[in-house]
Coordinates of C-alpha atoms in Angstrom, one line a residue:
Chain A
M123 CA 43.9 -21.4 0.3
T124 CA 44.5 -17.6 0.1
T125 CA 43.5 -15.5 1.8
Q126 CA 39.6 -14.9 2.7
P127 CA 37.3 -12.6 0.4
Y128 CA 35.0 -10.2 2.0
L129 CA 32.4 -11.9 0.5
K130 CA 32.3 -15.0 -1.5
F131 CA 29.4 -17.2 -3.7
E132 CA 30.2 -21.0 -3.8
Q133 CA 29.1 -22.9 -6.1
I134 CA 25.4 -21.5 -5.9
G135 CA 22.6 -23.5 -7.6
M136 CA 19.1 -22.9 -8.1
S137 CA 15.9 -24.4 -9.2
F138 CA 12.5 -23.5 -8.5
R139 CA 10.5 -26.9 -8.3
R140 CA 6.7 -26.3 -9.5
G141 CA 4.7 -29.7 -8.8
Q142 CA 7.0 -32.1 -11.5
M143 CA 8.4 -29.5 -13.8
A144 CA 12.4 -28.5 -12.4
T145 CA 13.6 -25.5 -13.5
E146 CA 17.0 -24.3 -13.4
V147 CA 17.9 -21.0 -12.9
L148 CA 21.8 -21.1 -11.3
R149 CA 24.5 -23.5 -12.3
D150 CA 27.7 -23.3 -10.5
V151 CA 28.4 -19.5 -9.8
N152 CA 31.5 -18.4 -8.4
L153 CA 32.5 -14.9 -7.8
R154 CA 35.0 -13.1 -4.6
I155 CA 33.8 -9.4 -4.4
E156 CA 36.5 -7.8 -2.1
R157 CA 35.4 -5.1 0.5
G158 CA 35.0 -1.5 -0.9
E159 CA 34.5 -3.1 -4.3
F160 CA 31.2 -2.1 -6.8
V161 CA 31.1 -4.8 -8.7
S162 CA 27.8 -4.7 -11.2
M163 CA 26.0 -8.2 -13.3
I164 CA 24.4 -7.2 -15.9
G165 CA 23.2 -10.1 -18.7
H166 CA 19.6 -10.7 -20.0
S167 CA 16.2 -11.1 -19.4
G168 CA 15.6 -14.3 -17.1
C169 CA 19.1 -14.7 -16.5
G170 CA 19.0 -15.6 -12.3
K171 CA 20.3 -11.9 -12.4
S172 CA 17.5 -11.1 -9.1
T173 CA 18.0 -14.5 -8.1
L174 CA 21.3 -14.5 -7.5
L175 CA 21.5 -11.3 -5.7
N176 CA 18.1 -12.5 -3.3
I177 CA 20.0 -15.7 -2.5
L178 CA 22.4 -13.0 -1.2
G179 CA 20.1 -11.0 0.3
G180 CA 18.9 -14.0 2.2
L181 CA 15.2 -13.6 0.8
L182 CA 15.9 -17.2 -1.4
K183 CA 17.2 -19.9 -0.2
S184 CA 19.6 -21.7 -3.0
T185 CA 19.9 -25.8 -3.6
N186 CA 23.0 -25.9 -4.3
G187 CA 26.1 -23.9 -2.3
E188 CA 26.4 -20.9 -0.2
V189 CA 27.1 -17.7 0.3
F190 CA 29.9 -16.6 2.9
L191 CA 30.1 -13.1 4.0
E192 CA 33.3 -11.8 6.2
G193 CA 33.7 -15.9 6.1
K194 CA 30.0 -16.5 7.7
V195 CA 27.2 -18.8 6.0
V196 CA 24.4 -16.3 4.3
D197 CA 21.6 -18.1 5.5
E198 CA 18.1 -15.2 6.9
P199 CA 17.6 -11.4 5.4
G200 CA 19.7 -8.9 7.3
P201 CA 20.7 -5.5 7.5
D202 CA 24.7 -6.4 7.2
R203 CA 22.7 -6.9 3.9
A204 CA 20.7 -3.6 2.9
I205 CA 18.8 -3.8 -0.1
V206 CA 17.4 -1.0 -3.1
F207 CA 14.6 -2.7 -4.8
Q208 CA 13.6 -1.5 -8.1
N209 CA 10.7 0.2 -8.0
H210 CA 11.7 1.5 -4.2
S211 CA 9.8 -0.8 -1.9
L212 CA 8.8 2.0 0.6
L213 CA 6.3 2.0 2.7
P214 CA 3.5 4.7 1.7
W215 CA 2.0 5.3 4.9
L216 CA 4.9 6.5 6.2
T217 CA 7.1 10.1 5.2
V218 CA 10.0 10.0 3.7
Y219 CA 11.6 10.3 7.7
G220 CA 9.6 7.7 8.6
N221 CA 10.6 5.2 5.9
I222 CA 14.2 5.7 6.7
A223 CA 13.1 6.1 10.7
I224 CA 11.6 2.9 11.3
A225 CA 15.0 0.7 9.5
V226 CA 17.5 2.5 11.5
D227 CA 15.1 2.7 14.8
K228 CA 15.7 -0.9 14.2
V229 CA 18.8 -1.8 13.5
F230 CA 20.6 0.5 16.0
G231 CA 17.8 0.8 18.5
G232 CA 17.9 -1.1 21.6
S233 CA 20.4 -1.3 24.1
R234 CA 22.2 -4.3 21.6
G235 CA 26.5 -3.8 19.7
K236 CA 25.3 -1.0 17.5
G237 CA 22.5 0.8 20.0
K238 CA 22.2 5.0 19.8
T239 CA 20.2 7.2 21.7
K240 CA 17.1 8.2 20.0
A241 CA 18.2 11.4 19.3
E242 CA 21.3 9.5 17.3
R243 CA 18.8 7.9 15.5
H244 CA 16.7 11.1 14.7
D245 CA 20.5 12.4 13.3
W246 CA 21.3 10.0 11.9
V247 CA 17.9 9.9 10.1
M248 CA 18.1 13.5 9.2
H249 CA 22.5 12.2 8.2
N250 CA 21.3 10.1 5.5
L251 CA 18.4 12.1 4.2
E252 CA 20.8 14.5 3.8
L253 CA 23.5 12.7 1.7
V254 CA 20.8 12.2 -1.3
Q255 CA 19.4 14.8 -0.5
M256 CA 16.2 14.3 0.6
A257 CA 16.5 16.5 3.7
Q258 CA 14.3 18.8 2.9
A259 CA 11.2 17.0 2.0
K260 CA 11.7 14.6 4.7
D261 CA 7.7 15.0 6.0
K262 CA 6.3 14.4 2.6
R263 CA 4.8 11.4 1.8
P264 CA 6.2 8.2 -1.1
H265 CA 3.2 9.5 -3.5
E266 CA 3.8 12.9 -3.2
V267 CA 7.1 13.5 -4.1
S268 CA 8.8 11.9 -7.6
G269 CA 9.8 7.9 -8.8
G270 CA 13.8 9.7 -9.0
M271 CA 13.7 11.0 -5.0
K272 CA 11.6 7.8 -4.3
Q273 CA 14.5 5.5 -5.3
R274 CA 17.0 8.9 -3.6
V275 CA 15.0 7.7 0.2
G276 CA 15.4 3.6 -1.0
I277 CA 19.7 4.3 -2.0
A278 CA 18.9 6.3 1.8
R279 CA 17.1 4.0 3.8
A280 CA 19.2 1.0 3.0
L281 CA 22.8 2.9 3.5
A282 CA 21.8 4.1 7.0
M283 CA 21.9 0.3 7.5
Q284 CA 25.6 0.2 7.1
P285 CA 25.7 -2.5 5.4
K286 CA 28.4 -4.5 4.5
V287 CA 27.2 -4.6 1.3
L288 CA 25.1 -2.7 -0.1
L289 CA 22.8 -4.9 -3.1
M290 CA 20.7 -2.7 -5.6
D291 CA 18.0 -4.5 -7.6
E292 CA 18.0 -2.5 -11.2
P293 CA 17.8 0.8 -8.5
F294 CA 17.5 3.2 -11.9
G295 CA 16.1 1.2 -14.5
A296 CA 11.9 2.5 -13.7
L297 CA 13.5 6.2 -13.7
D298 CA 13.7 8.4 -17.4
A299 CA 16.9 8.8 -18.2
L300 CA 17.5 12.2 -16.8
T301 CA 16.6 11.3 -13.6
R302 CA 18.4 8.0 -13.8
A303 CA 22.4 10.1 -14.9
H304 CA 21.2 12.4 -11.5
L305 CA 21.3 9.7 -9.3
Q306 CA 23.9 7.1 -10.4
D307 CA 26.2 10.6 -10.4
S308 CA 25.2 11.1 -6.5
V309 CA 25.8 6.7 -6.1
M310 CA 29.2 7.6 -7.5
E311 CA 29.4 10.0 -5.3
I312 CA 28.4 8.2 -2.3
H313 CA 30.1 5.3 -2.8
A314 CA 33.1 7.8 -3.4
R315 CA 32.8 9.1 0.0
L316 CA 31.6 6.1 2.3
G317 CA 33.5 2.9 0.0
N318 CA 30.9 0.8 0.1
T319 CA 31.2 -2.4 -1.4
V320 CA 28.1 -2.4 -3.9
L321 CA 26.7 -5.8 -5.6
M322 CA 24.6 -4.2 -8.4
I323 CA 22.0 -5.5 -11.0
T324 CA 21.6 -4.0 -14.5
H325 CA 20.4 -3.9 -18.0
D326 CA 22.0 -0.7 -18.4
V327 CA 25.5 -1.1 -20.2
D328 CA 27.0 2.7 -19.8
E329 CA 26.0 2.5 -16.4
A330 CA 27.7 -1.0 -15.8
V331 CA 30.7 0.9 -16.8
L332 CA 30.9 3.8 -15.7
L333 CA 29.8 2.9 -12.1
S334 CA 31.3 -0.5 -11.6
D335 CA 35.2 -1.1 -10.7
R336 CA 34.5 -5.2 -12.1
V337 CA 31.2 -5.9 -14.9
V338 CA 30.1 -9.4 -14.0
M339 CA 28.4 -10.9 -17.6
M340 CA 25.9 -13.4 -17.2
T341 CA 24.8 -16.0 -19.7
N342 CA 21.4 -16.7 -20.5
G343 CA 19.5 -19.2 -18.9
P344 CA 18.4 -21.5 -18.5
A345 CA 21.3 -22.4 -15.7
A346 CA 23.0 -19.5 -16.4
T347 CA 26.1 -19.1 -14.5
I348 CA 29.2 -16.3 -14.8
G349 CA 30.1 -16.1 -18.6
E350 CA 33.0 -12.9 -18.1
I351 CA 34.0 -10.8 -15.4
L352 CA 35.4 -7.6 -17.2
P353 CA 37.5 -4.8 -15.0
I354 CA 36.9 -1.6 -15.8
K355 CA 39.9 0.0 -14.8
L356 CA 39.4 3.6 -15.2
A357 CA 40.6 6.5 -12.7
R358 CA 37.7 7.5 -10.7
P359 CA 36.1 10.2 -10.2
R360 CA 34.9 8.9 -13.3
R361 CA 32.8 12.5 -15.6
R362 CA 30.4 11.2 -17.7
L363 CA 31.3 13.7 -20.1
E364 CA 35.2 13.5 -20.3
L365 CA 34.2 9.0 -20.5
A366 CA 32.3 9.8 -23.8
T367 CA 35.6 10.7 -26.0
D368 CA 37.6 7.6 -24.0
A369 CA 39.3 5.2 -24.8
E370 CA 39.3 2.7 -22.8
Y371 CA 35.3 3.8 -21.7
A372 CA 34.3 2.9 -24.9
R373 CA 36.5 -0.5 -25.4
C374 CA 35.1 -2.0 -21.8
R375 CA 31.5 -0.7 -23.4
A376 CA 32.4 -2.3 -26.3
A377 CA 33.5 -5.8 -24.8
V378 CA 30.0 -5.9 -23.2
L379 CA 27.8 -5.4 -25.7
E380 CA 29.7 -7.9 -27.6
F381 CA 29.3 -10.4 -25.1
L382 CA 25.4 -10.1 -24.5
Y383 CA 24.6 -8.8 -28.7
A384 CA 27.3 -10.8 -30.2
R385 CA 28.5 -14.2 -28.2
H386 CA 25.5 -14.6 -25.9
R387 CA 22.4 -13.3 -27.7
V388 CA 19.3 -14.1 -26.4
P389 CA 17.5 -17.7 -28.6
A390 CA 14.7 -15.9 -31.6
R391 CA 11.4 -15.0 -28.9
A392 CA 13.7 -12.0 -27.6
A393 CA 13.1 -10.4 -30.9
Chain B
M300 CA 10.6 19.2 -50.8
Q301 CA 9.5 16.1 -51.0
I302 CA 9.4 15.3 -55.3
A303 CA 11.8 17.3 -55.0
A304 CA 14.5 15.4 -52.6
K305 CA 13.6 11.9 -54.7
S306 CA 15.5 13.1 -58.1
A307 CA 18.3 15.2 -56.8
S308 CA 18.7 13.3 -54.5
V309 CA 21.1 16.3 -52.5
A310 CA 19.5 17.4 -49.6
T311 CA 19.0 20.8 -49.7
A312 CA 18.7 23.2 -47.2
V313 CA 16.3 25.6 -46.8
P314 CA 15.9 28.9 -44.7
V315 CA 13.8 29.1 -41.8
P316 CA 10.7 31.7 -42.4
E317 CA 11.1 35.0 -40.8
S318 CA 9.2 34.3 -36.9
T319 CA 5.9 36.2 -37.7
A320 CA 4.2 35.8 -33.9
E321 CA 4.7 38.5 -31.7
I322 CA 4.8 38.6 -27.9
V323 CA 1.9 39.1 -26.2
P324 CA 2.1 39.8 -22.6
F325 CA -0.4 37.4 -20.5
R326 CA -1.8 38.5 -18.1
A327 CA -3.0 36.3 -15.3
P328 CA -7.5 36.8 -15.8
V329 CA -8.5 38.5 -13.1
R330 CA -12.4 36.9 -11.6
P331 CA -14.7 39.5 -9.7
A332 CA -15.5 38.5 -6.1
V333 CA -18.9 38.1 -7.1
E334 CA -19.0 36.1 -9.6
R335 CA -16.7 33.8 -8.1
A336 CA -19.2 34.0 -5.7
M337 CA -22.4 33.2 -7.7
G338 CA -19.9 30.2 -8.8
I339 CA -19.9 28.9 -6.3
A340 CA -23.5 28.6 -5.3
R341 CA -24.1 27.8 -8.8
H342 CA -22.0 24.4 -7.6
V343 CA -24.1 24.4 -4.4
L344 CA -27.4 24.3 -5.9
S345 CA -26.3 21.8 -8.7
V346 CA -25.5 19.4 -5.6
V347 CA -28.7 20.5 -3.2
L348 CA -31.2 20.7 -6.0
P349 CA -31.8 17.2 -8.2
P350 CA -32.7 15.6 -4.6
I351 CA -35.1 18.9 -3.0
I352 CA -36.8 18.1 -6.4
V353 CA -37.3 14.6 -5.8
L354 CA -38.5 14.7 -3.0
S355 CA -40.2 17.5 -3.1
I356 CA -42.1 15.5 -6.2
T357 CA -42.5 11.9 -3.5
L358 CA -43.7 14.0 -0.7
L359 CA -46.7 15.4 -3.6
V360 CA -47.6 12.2 -4.9
W361 CA -47.8 10.7 -1.6
Q362 CA -49.9 13.4 0.0
L363 CA -52.4 12.9 -3.3
L364 CA -51.8 8.9 -3.2
C365 CA -53.3 8.6 0.5
S366 CA -55.3 12.3 0.6
E367 CA -58.2 10.5 0.2
P368 CA -61.2 9.0 2.5
G369 CA -59.9 5.5 2.5
A370 CA -56.5 5.6 2.0
H371 CA -54.2 3.1 4.3
L372 CA -51.5 4.9 5.1
P373 CA -51.8 8.3 6.2
P374 CA -50.7 11.0 3.7
P375 CA -47.2 13.5 5.0
T376 CA -49.4 16.1 6.5
K377 CA -51.7 13.6 8.8
V378 CA -47.9 11.9 9.4
V379 CA -46.5 15.5 10.7
S380 CA -49.6 16.3 12.8
D381 CA -50.3 12.8 14.5
A382 CA -46.5 12.4 15.0
W383 CA -45.8 16.2 16.7
D384 CA -44.9 15.0 20.4
F385 CA -42.8 12.1 19.1
I386 CA -40.5 15.4 16.4
A387 CA -41.2 17.9 18.1
D388 CA -39.3 16.7 21.3
P389 CA -36.8 13.8 21.4
F390 CA -35.7 14.1 25.0
Y391 CA -38.8 13.3 26.8
D392 CA -39.4 10.4 29.6
N393 CA -42.4 8.7 30.7
G394 CA -41.1 6.1 32.3
G395 CA -40.6 2.6 31.2
I396 CA -40.5 2.1 27.2
D397 CA -42.5 5.6 26.3
K398 CA -39.3 8.0 25.8
G399 CA -38.2 10.3 23.4
A400 CA -36.8 9.9 20.1
F401 CA -33.7 10.5 21.2
W402 CA -33.5 7.7 23.8
Q403 CA -35.0 5.0 21.6
I404 CA -32.4 5.8 18.8
S405 CA -29.0 5.8 21.8
Q406 CA -30.1 3.0 23.6
S407 CA -30.5 0.8 20.2
L408 CA -26.8 2.6 18.7
G409 CA -25.5 1.5 22.3
R410 CA -25.9 -1.8 21.3
V411 CA -25.1 -1.3 18.1
A412 CA -22.1 0.6 19.4
I413 CA -21.1 -2.8 21.4
G414 CA -21.5 -5.8 19.6
F415 CA -19.8 -3.7 16.1
S416 CA -16.9 -2.8 18.6
L417 CA -16.4 -6.9 19.9
A418 CA -16.9 -8.3 15.9
A419 CA -14.3 -5.3 14.4
V420 CA -12.1 -7.2 16.5
A421 CA -13.0 -10.5 16.6
G422 CA -13.2 -9.9 13.0
I423 CA -10.1 -8.0 12.1
A424 CA -7.8 -10.9 14.2
L425 CA -9.6 -13.6 12.7
G426 CA -9.3 -11.9 9.2
V427 CA -5.7 -11.0 10.1
L428 CA -5.2 -15.2 11.0
V429 CA -7.0 -15.8 7.6
G430 CA -5.7 -13.8 5.5
Q431 CA -1.5 -14.7 6.4
S432 CA -2.2 -19.0 6.7
T433 CA -3.1 -20.5 3.3
W434 CA -4.3 -23.4 5.2
A435 CA -6.1 -21.9 7.7
M436 CA -8.2 -19.3 4.4
R437 CA -8.1 -23.1 2.6
G438 CA -10.5 -24.4 5.4
L439 CA -12.4 -21.3 7.1
D440 CA -13.3 -20.1 3.8
P441 CA -16.3 -22.0 2.8
I442 CA -17.7 -21.9 6.1
F443 CA -17.3 -18.2 5.8
Q444 CA -18.9 -18.0 3.0
V445 CA -22.0 -20.2 3.9
L446 CA -22.4 -18.4 7.5
R447 CA -21.8 -15.0 6.4
T448 CA -25.8 -15.8 3.9
V449 CA -27.9 -16.7 7.3
P450 CA -29.8 -13.0 8.1
P451 CA -29.5 -12.2 11.5
L452 CA -32.9 -13.2 12.1
A453 CA -32.1 -16.4 11.9
W454 CA -29.8 -16.3 14.4
L455 CA -32.3 -15.2 17.4
P456 CA -33.6 -18.0 18.1
L457 CA -30.1 -19.7 19.1
S458 CA -29.2 -17.1 20.7
L459 CA -31.9 -16.6 22.8
A460 CA -31.3 -20.3 24.0
G461 CA -27.8 -19.9 24.2
F462 CA -27.7 -17.2 26.4
R463 CA -31.4 -16.8 27.6
H464 CA -31.5 -13.2 28.0
A465 CA -32.3 -10.8 25.4
D466 CA -29.7 -8.0 26.1
P467 CA -26.9 -10.4 25.1
S468 CA -29.1 -12.1 22.4
A469 CA -29.7 -8.9 20.6
L470 CA -25.8 -8.4 20.9
F471 CA -24.7 -11.7 19.5
V472 CA -27.0 -11.2 16.6
I473 CA -25.1 -7.7 16.4
F474 CA -22.2 -9.0 16.5
I475 CA -22.5 -12.3 14.4
T476 CA -23.7 -10.2 11.6
S477 CA -21.3 -7.9 11.1
I478 CA -18.2 -9.6 11.9
W479 CA -18.3 -11.5 8.1
P480 CA -17.4 -8.4 5.9
I481 CA -14.9 -7.9 8.0
I482 CA -13.1 -10.5 8.0
I483 CA -13.3 -11.4 4.9
N484 CA -12.6 -7.8 4.3
T485 CA -9.2 -7.7 6.4
S486 CA -7.7 -11.5 4.4
V487 CA -8.3 -10.1 1.2
G488 CA -6.7 -7.8 2.6
V489 CA -3.6 -9.6 4.2
R490 CA -3.1 -11.8 0.9
N491 CA -2.8 -8.6 -1.2
I492 CA 0.1 -6.8 0.7
P493 CA 2.9 -6.6 -1.9
Q494 CA 6.1 -8.9 -1.6
D495 CA 8.4 -5.9 -1.3
Y496 CA 6.7 -4.5 1.8
R497 CA 6.9 -8.4 3.6
N498 CA 10.6 -8.0 1.9
V499 CA 11.4 -5.2 4.0
A500 CA 10.5 -6.3 7.3
A501 CA 12.2 -9.4 6.3
V502 CA 15.7 -7.2 5.3
I503 CA 15.5 -5.1 8.4
R504 CA 14.2 -8.1 10.4
L505 CA 11.4 -7.3 12.1
S506 CA 9.8 -9.2 14.5
W507 CA 6.6 -11.0 14.6
W508 CA 4.9 -8.4 16.5
E509 CA 6.3 -5.4 14.4
V510 CA 5.4 -6.9 10.9
F511 CA 1.9 -7.1 12.0
Y512 CA 1.2 -3.6 14.0
K513 CA 3.3 -1.4 11.9
I514 CA 3.2 -4.0 8.1
T515 CA -0.1 -5.8 7.9
L516 CA -2.4 -2.9 9.6
P517 CA -1.2 -0.3 7.4
A518 CA -1.2 -2.1 4.8
T519 CA -4.6 -3.9 5.2
V520 CA -6.2 -0.4 6.5
P521 CA -8.3 0.3 3.6
Y522 CA -9.6 -3.3 3.6
I523 CA -10.4 -3.5 6.3
F524 CA -12.5 -0.1 6.2
T525 CA -14.2 -1.3 3.4
G526 CA -15.5 -4.2 5.5
L527 CA -16.7 -2.6 8.7
R528 CA -18.4 0.1 6.7
I529 CA -20.5 -3.0 5.4
G530 CA -20.6 -4.4 8.5
V531 CA -22.1 -1.0 10.7
G532 CA -24.7 -1.0 8.0
L533 CA -25.4 -4.6 8.8
S534 CA -25.6 -4.0 12.6
W535 CA -27.8 -1.0 12.1
L536 CA -30.1 -3.5 9.8
A537 CA -29.6 -6.1 12.2
I538 CA -30.3 -4.5 15.6
V539 CA -34.1 -2.6 14.9
A540 CA -34.7 -6.4 13.9
A541 CA -33.6 -8.1 16.5
E542 CA -35.0 -5.1 19.1
M543 CA -38.7 -6.4 17.7
L544 CA -38.4 -9.3 19.0
I545 CA -36.9 -9.0 22.0
G546 CA -39.0 -5.7 23.3
G547 CA -37.7 -3.0 26.1
V548 CA -36.5 0.5 24.9
G549 CA -34.8 1.2 22.1
I550 CA -36.5 2.0 17.8
G551 CA -37.1 -1.1 16.8
F552 CA -39.5 -2.5 19.5
F553 CA -40.9 1.6 19.8
I554 CA -41.6 0.4 15.5
W555 CA -43.3 -2.9 17.0
D556 CA -44.8 -1.2 19.8
A557 CA -46.4 1.3 17.4
W558 CA -48.1 -1.0 15.1
N559 CA -49.4 -2.8 17.9
S560 CA -51.0 0.4 19.0
S561 CA -51.5 1.5 15.3
R562 CA -49.6 4.9 15.7
I563 CA -48.8 4.6 12.1
S564 CA -47.4 8.3 11.9
D565 CA -45.0 7.3 14.6
I566 CA -43.9 4.5 12.1
I567 CA -43.6 6.4 9.7
V568 CA -41.4 9.2 11.4
A569 CA -39.5 6.6 13.2
L570 CA -38.5 4.5 10.0
V571 CA -37.3 8.7 8.8
Y572 CA -34.1 8.1 11.9
I573 CA -33.3 5.0 11.3
G574 CA -32.6 5.8 7.2
I575 CA -31.0 9.1 8.5
V576 CA -28.7 6.7 11.3
G577 CA -27.5 4.4 9.3
F578 CA -26.7 7.1 7.3
L579 CA -24.8 8.8 9.2
L580 CA -23.7 5.7 10.4
D581 CA -21.6 5.2 7.4
K582 CA -20.6 7.8 6.9
L583 CA -18.8 8.2 10.2
I584 CA -17.2 5.0 9.2
A585 CA -16.0 6.2 5.9
T586 CA -14.5 9.3 8.0
V587 CA -13.0 8.1 10.2
G588 CA -11.5 5.2 7.5
H589 CA -10.3 8.1 4.9
F590 CA -8.2 9.7 7.4
V591 CA -6.3 6.7 8.8
S592 CA -5.9 4.7 5.1
H593 CA -4.8 8.4 3.8
G594 CA -1.5 7.6 2.6
V595 CA -2.7 3.6 1.8
S596 CA -5.0 4.9 -0.5
A597 CA -3.1 7.0 -2.4
Q598 CA -0.7 5.1 -3.5

């Protein structure tokens, strides 16, 4: 046995049972992720990407196999695996500040190991709001800010928990293209600054190649598994304008497209 | 253009015609204060005028119908002159049950406040329980659906038999009448809490109690207030009916007492008061609900 990886999926299998019908969604998924890595997972709808993320998040229990984070089995949700949800999932009755404070107060409140005083917690909330450039809107309620801003708050809430691994479930899927590009830049900048370990699910080939160190490509369900893993050897910081004409970028992009649309095309129904 | 392109199959560039638009400076419309005041006045009139017109016509028709010598009910003018003592001084107190409208209504409101508060607390608690458990839902929902259709007065003999005293029986009737919509709406609200909120609570590891007061309650507030609003209306219906039977000071028994001494005009005035108080109760709960559920309903 070699050195213990930071995050390890081992023989993950998942079946959903409804009455007599069992649907196998995932089979034999094995993946190792190192500390500080940015990994994207891409695949067609229904290939079980979200299921895999929810298993890592502890929101679902896999039927086979285990997930290990720093050598420990993952079996329940927790702030060390904070999730950025696709639809932001902000609590509408709390302000932007309150939405982050509820997490910070719970994770860092009290006198346990990570305990912070009230003032420290306030500073930490503000620090994370500034990180996503939302400090000026701290007293607004979610319905008073735009979709992109909501997602910024969702990211800040997840970052504020200082997770060991940050899970992002199609974080920009519901946003328009310009806002999406803007947020991708923010995420790249934050990742460069904090060095988080990130697992992101996406549908967007450009997004996957632009942001990731590795792109994990899933085969189609049922019984989906990892088809191929593509390392993206582009220097950081990456700038989208320069990459538009970069040969390596074009090659990676073509490889992902080829996987998705030539080898693992969705059967006719999707067309 | 299309035909040309088709025949020649060579695209020809067409110069953009010279711009003929001219720039007109934009002037913000300035409305004089008088005009603005007129606008507001017109708006107020359009809201206030229709009810006044309808009310006047109703009173007029009533006056005409009941003015003949043999009429069974008094016309509006006679109502006002007969019941003038009762209308003019709501605060008189001649001892016993001979008190002014204010005392009668506040006695009834006090009973509603107690019975309804108990119903609100118990109803929300039961509603949360029922909403969170599929089994509790399946077991209790049919019972609730049947019991909620039992009219308030049908509970009164049973509660008199149980409590042996008039006052707790009246409170129980209020309680049992108003609790059903509160339970049912709260449980629907709890079941409709988006899975996202539960996921957030799970990720930050809120305890059972924290989930209840930080997620469940705020997310359910609009539903709870819908239930409370229906409940308060029902409890006001119930108190008037219950007081007719149990006696004492209260607007319900006041009506019964007036009927027994043939003071028809007093009954009519009391009806108007009951209607207005019921309307105000409804508006009160709606307003509180509007403020409390500010963020949620704006979703």
